[in-house]
Amino acid sequence: MGFDEVHKMDITGDGSDDTVGVRRNEDGSVEYHVDVDGDGVADMKAVDTDGDGVIDTVLLDNDGDGKYDAAAVDLNGDGEADAVAEK
């Protein structure tokens, strides 16, 4: 599946541009797929489930194996993670 938009921006704050693929879904949600190590595979997926501009869920691939192994969830919509789980 392709992306609606692709951007280069420094998401991690390390001074290097990361690739961000944006997917706008029919249900109004927006997904941000972020490749921070330049291997062409997303290491982070941030999801705005209701399209209000606030990220609701973040999935992370901390070990670079292509599988998400940590998640953070904003349960009350304030823009801050309320629950974090790691595999």
JSON list of C-alpha atoms in Angstrom, two decimals:
[
{"chain": "A", "resi": 1, "resn": "MET", "atom": "CA", "xyz": [0.00, 0.00, 0.00]},
{"chain": "A", "resi": 2, "resn": "GLY", "atom": "CA", "xyz": [1.24, 3.43, -0.86]},
{"chain": "A", "resi": 3, "resn": "PHE", "atom": "CA", "xyz": [1.15, 6.66, 1.06]},
{"chain": "A", "resi": 4, "resn": "ASP", "atom": "CA", "xyz": [-0.87, 9.80, 0.41]},
{"chain": "A", "resi": 5, "resn": "GLU", "atom": "CA", "xyz": [2.17, 11.92, 1.27]},
{"chain": "A", "resi": 6, "resn": "VAL", "atom": "CA", "xyz": [5.85, 11.30, 2.01]},
{"chain": "A", "resi": 7, "resn": "HIS", "atom": "CA", "xyz": [7.94, 13.82, 3.92]},
{"chain": "A", "resi": 8, "resn": "LYS", "atom": "CA", "xyz": [11.53, 14.13, 5.05]},
{"chain": "A", "resi": 9, "resn": "MET", "atom": "CA", "xyz": [11.86, 15.63, 8.54]},
{"chain": "A", "resi": 10, "resn": "ASP", "atom": "CA", "xyz": [13.89, 15.13, 11.69]},
{"chain": "A", "resi": 11, "resn": "ILE", "atom": "CA", "xyz": [11.46, 13.23, 13.95]},
{"chain": "A", "resi": 12, "resn": "THR", "atom": "CA", "xyz": [14.08, 11.92, 16.40]},
{"chain": "A", "resi": 13, "resn": "GLY", "atom": "CA", "xyz": [15.92, 15.22, 16.93]},
{"chain": "A", "resi": 14, "resn": "ASP", "atom": "CA", "xyz": [19.30, 13.79, 15.90]},
{"chain": "A", "resi": 15, "resn": "GLY", "atom": "CA", "xyz": [19.86, 16.30, 13.07]},
{"chain": "A", "resi": 16, "resn": "SER", "atom": "CA", "xyz": [19.16, 13.78, 10.28]},
{"chain": "A", "resi": 17, "resn": "ASP", "atom": "CA", "xyz": [15.98, 13.69, 8.22]},
{"chain": "A", "resi": 18, "resn": "ASP", "atom": "CA", "xyz": [13.72, 10.69, 8.73]},
{"chain": "A", "resi": 19, "resn": "THR", "atom": "CA", "xyz": [11.17, 9.51, 6.16]},
{"chain": "A", "resi": 20, "resn": "VAL", "atom": "CA", "xyz": [7.52, 9.90, 7.13]},
{"chain": "A", "resi": 21, "resn": "GLY", "atom": "CA", "xyz": [4.79, 8.26, 5.06]},
{"chain": "A", "resi": 22, "resn": "VAL", "atom": "CA", "xyz": [1.30, 9.62, 5.73]},
{"chain": "A", "resi": 23, "resn": "ARG", "atom": "CA", "xyz": [-1.80, 7.54, 5.09]},
{"chain": "A", "resi": 24, "resn": "ARG", "atom": "CA", "xyz": [-5.26, 9.10, 5.39]},
{"chain": "A", "resi": 25, "resn": "ASN", "atom": "CA", "xyz": [-7.87, 6.40, 5.88]},
{"chain": "A", "resi": 26, "resn": "GLU", "atom": "CA", "xyz": [-11.53, 6.42, 4.86]},
{"chain": "A", "resi": 27, "resn": "ASP", "atom": "CA", "xyz": [-12.61, 6.24, 8.52]},
{"chain": "A", "resi": 28, "resn": "GLY", "atom": "CA", "xyz": [-10.96, 9.63, 9.21]},
{"chain": "A", "resi": 29, "resn": "SER", "atom": "CA", "xyz": [-7.89, 8.22, 10.95]},
{"chain": "A", "resi": 30, "resn": "VAL", "atom": "CA", "xyz": [-4.39, 9.25, 9.91]},
{"chain": "A", "resi": 31, "resn": "GLU", "atom": "CA", "xyz": [-1.30, 7.02, 10.13]},
{"chain": "A", "resi": 32, "resn": "TYR", "atom": "CA", "xyz": [2.28, 8.28, 10.20]},
{"chain": "A", "resi": 33, "resn": "HIS", "atom": "CA", "xyz": [4.84, 5.60, 9.29]},
{"chain": "A", "resi": 34, "resn": "VAL", "atom": "CA", "xyz": [8.34, 6.75, 10.28]},
{"chain": "A", "resi": 35, "resn": "ASP", "atom": "CA", "xyz": [11.60, 5.19, 9.06]},
{"chain": "A", "resi": 36, "resn": "VAL", "atom": "CA", "xyz": [14.29, 6.49, 11.42]},
{"chain": "A", "resi": 37, "resn": "ASP", "atom": "CA", "xyz": [17.20, 4.28, 10.31]},
{"chain": "A", "resi": 38, "resn": "GLY", "atom": "CA", "xyz": [16.85, 4.63, 6.54]},
{"chain": "A", "resi": 39, "resn": "ASP", "atom": "CA", "xyz": [16.29, 0.93, 5.81]},
{"chain": "A", "resi": 40, "resn": "GLY", "atom": "CA", "xyz": [12.93, 1.49, 4.09]},
{"chain": "A", "resi": 41, "resn": "VAL", "atom": "CA", "xyz": [10.94, -0.12, 6.92]},
{"chain": "A", "resi": 42, "resn": "ALA", "atom": "CA", "xyz": [8.92, 1.91, 9.43]},
{"chain": "A", "resi": 43, "resn": "ASP", "atom": "CA", "xyz": [10.35, 1.89, 12.96]},
{"chain": "A", "resi": 44, "resn": "MET", "atom": "CA", "xyz": [7.45, 3.91, 14.34]},
{"chain": "A", "resi": 45, "resn": "LYS", "atom": "CA", "xyz": [3.75, 4.11, 13.52]},
{"chain": "A", "resi": 46, "resn": "ALA", "atom": "CA", "xyz": [1.80, 6.98, 15.05]},
{"chain": "A", "resi": 47, "resn": "VAL", "atom": "CA", "xyz": [-1.98, 6.94, 14.64]},
{"chain": "A", "resi": 48, "resn": "ASP", "atom": "CA", "xyz": [-4.50, 9.74, 15.03]},
{"chain": "A", "resi": 49, "resn": "THR", "atom": "CA", "xyz": [-7.61, 7.55, 15.26]},
{"chain": "A", "resi": 50, "resn": "ASP", "atom": "CA", "xyz": [-10.21, 10.33, 15.09]},
{"chain": "A", "resi": 51, "resn": "GLY", "atom": "CA", "xyz": [-8.44, 12.84, 12.82]},
{"chain": "A", "resi": 52, "resn": "ASP", "atom": "CA", "xyz": [-8.32, 15.60, 15.44]},
{"chain": "A", "resi": 53, "resn": "GLY", "atom": "CA", "xyz": [-4.58, 16.22, 14.99]},
{"chain": "A", "resi": 54, "resn": "VAL", "atom": "CA", "xyz": [-3.62, 14.53, 18.28]},
{"chain": "A", "resi": 55, "resn": "ILE", "atom": "CA", "xyz": [-1.76, 11.20, 18.16]},
{"chain": "A", "resi": 56, "resn": "ASP", "atom": "CA", "xyz": [-3.69, 8.49, 20.00]},
{"chain": "A", "resi": 57, "resn": "THR", "atom": "CA", "xyz": [-1.40, 5.47, 19.60]},
{"chain": "A", "resi": 58, "resn": "VAL", "atom": "CA", "xyz": [2.30, 4.98, 18.86]},
{"chain": "A", "resi": 59, "resn": "LEU", "atom": "CA", "xyz": [3.84, 1.64, 17.95]},
{"chain": "A", "resi": 60, "resn": "LEU", "atom": "CA", "xyz": [7.64, 1.27, 18.09]},
{"chain": "A", "resi": 61, "resn": "ASP", "atom": "CA", "xyz": [10.14, -1.20, 16.68]},
{"chain": "A", "resi": 62, "resn": "ASN", "atom": "CA", "xyz": [12.97, -0.70, 19.16]},
{"chain": "A", "resi": 63, "resn": "ASP", "atom": "CA", "xyz": [15.25, -3.48, 17.92]},
{"chain": "A", "resi": 64, "resn": "GLY", "atom": "CA", "xyz": [14.91, -2.87, 14.15]},
{"chain": "A", "resi": 65, "resn": "ASP", "atom": "CA", "xyz": [13.59, -6.33, 13.30]},
{"chain": "A", "resi": 66, "resn": "GLY", "atom": "CA", "xyz": [10.57, -4.96, 11.40]},
{"chain": "A", "resi": 67, "resn": "LYS", "atom": "CA", "xyz": [8.09, -5.91, 14.13]},
{"chain": "A", "resi": 68, "resn": "TYR", "atom": "CA", "xyz": [6.57, -3.49, 16.62]},
{"chain": "A", "resi": 69, "resn": "ASP", "atom": "CA", "xyz": [7.56, -4.36, 20.17]},
{"chain": "A", "resi": 70, "resn": "ALA", "atom": "CA", "xyz": [6.31, -1.41, 22.20]},
{"chain": "A", "resi": 71, "resn": "ALA", "atom": "CA", "xyz": [3.15, 0.69, 22.26]},
{"chain": "A", "resi": 72, "resn": "ALA", "atom": "CA", "xyz": [2.08, 3.94, 23.89]},
{"chain": "A", "resi": 73, "resn": "VAL", "atom": "CA", "xyz": [-1.56, 5.00, 24.09]},
{"chain": "A", "resi": 74, "resn": "ASP", "atom": "CA", "xyz": [-3.21, 8.33, 24.90]},
{"chain": "A", "resi": 75, "resn": "LEU", "atom": "CA", "xyz": [-6.35, 7.15, 26.69]},
{"chain": "A", "resi": 76, "resn": "ASN", "atom": "CA", "xyz": [-7.89, 10.53, 27.53]},
{"chain": "A", "resi": 77, "resn": "GLY", "atom": "CA", "xyz": [-7.03, 12.56, 24.41]},
{"chain": "A", "resi": 78, "resn": "ASP", "atom": "CA", "xyz": [-4.74, 15.09, 26.09]},
{"chain": "A", "resi": 79, "resn": "GLY", "atom": "CA", "xyz": [-1.78, 14.37, 23.81]},
{"chain": "A", "resi": 80, "resn": "GLU", "atom": "CA", "xyz": [0.23, 12.55, 26.50]},
{"chain": "A", "resi": 81, "resn": "ALA", "atom": "CA", "xyz": [0.78, 8.78, 26.67]},
{"chain": "A", "resi": 82, "resn": "ASP", "atom": "CA", "xyz": [-1.21, 7.26, 29.54]},
{"chain": "A", "resi": 83, "resn": "ALA", "atom": "CA", "xyz": [-0.28, 3.61, 29.03]},
{"chain": "A", "resi": 84, "resn": "VAL", "atom": "CA", "xyz": [2.89, 2.02, 27.70]},
{"chain": "A", "resi": 85, "resn": "ALA", "atom": "CA", "xyz": [3.47, -1.66, 27.00]},
{"chain": "A", "resi": 86, "resn": "GLU", "atom": "CA", "xyz": [6.60, -3.43, 25.83]},
{"chain": "A", "resi": 87, "resn": "LYS", "atom": "CA", "xyz": [7.07, -6.94, 24.57]}
]
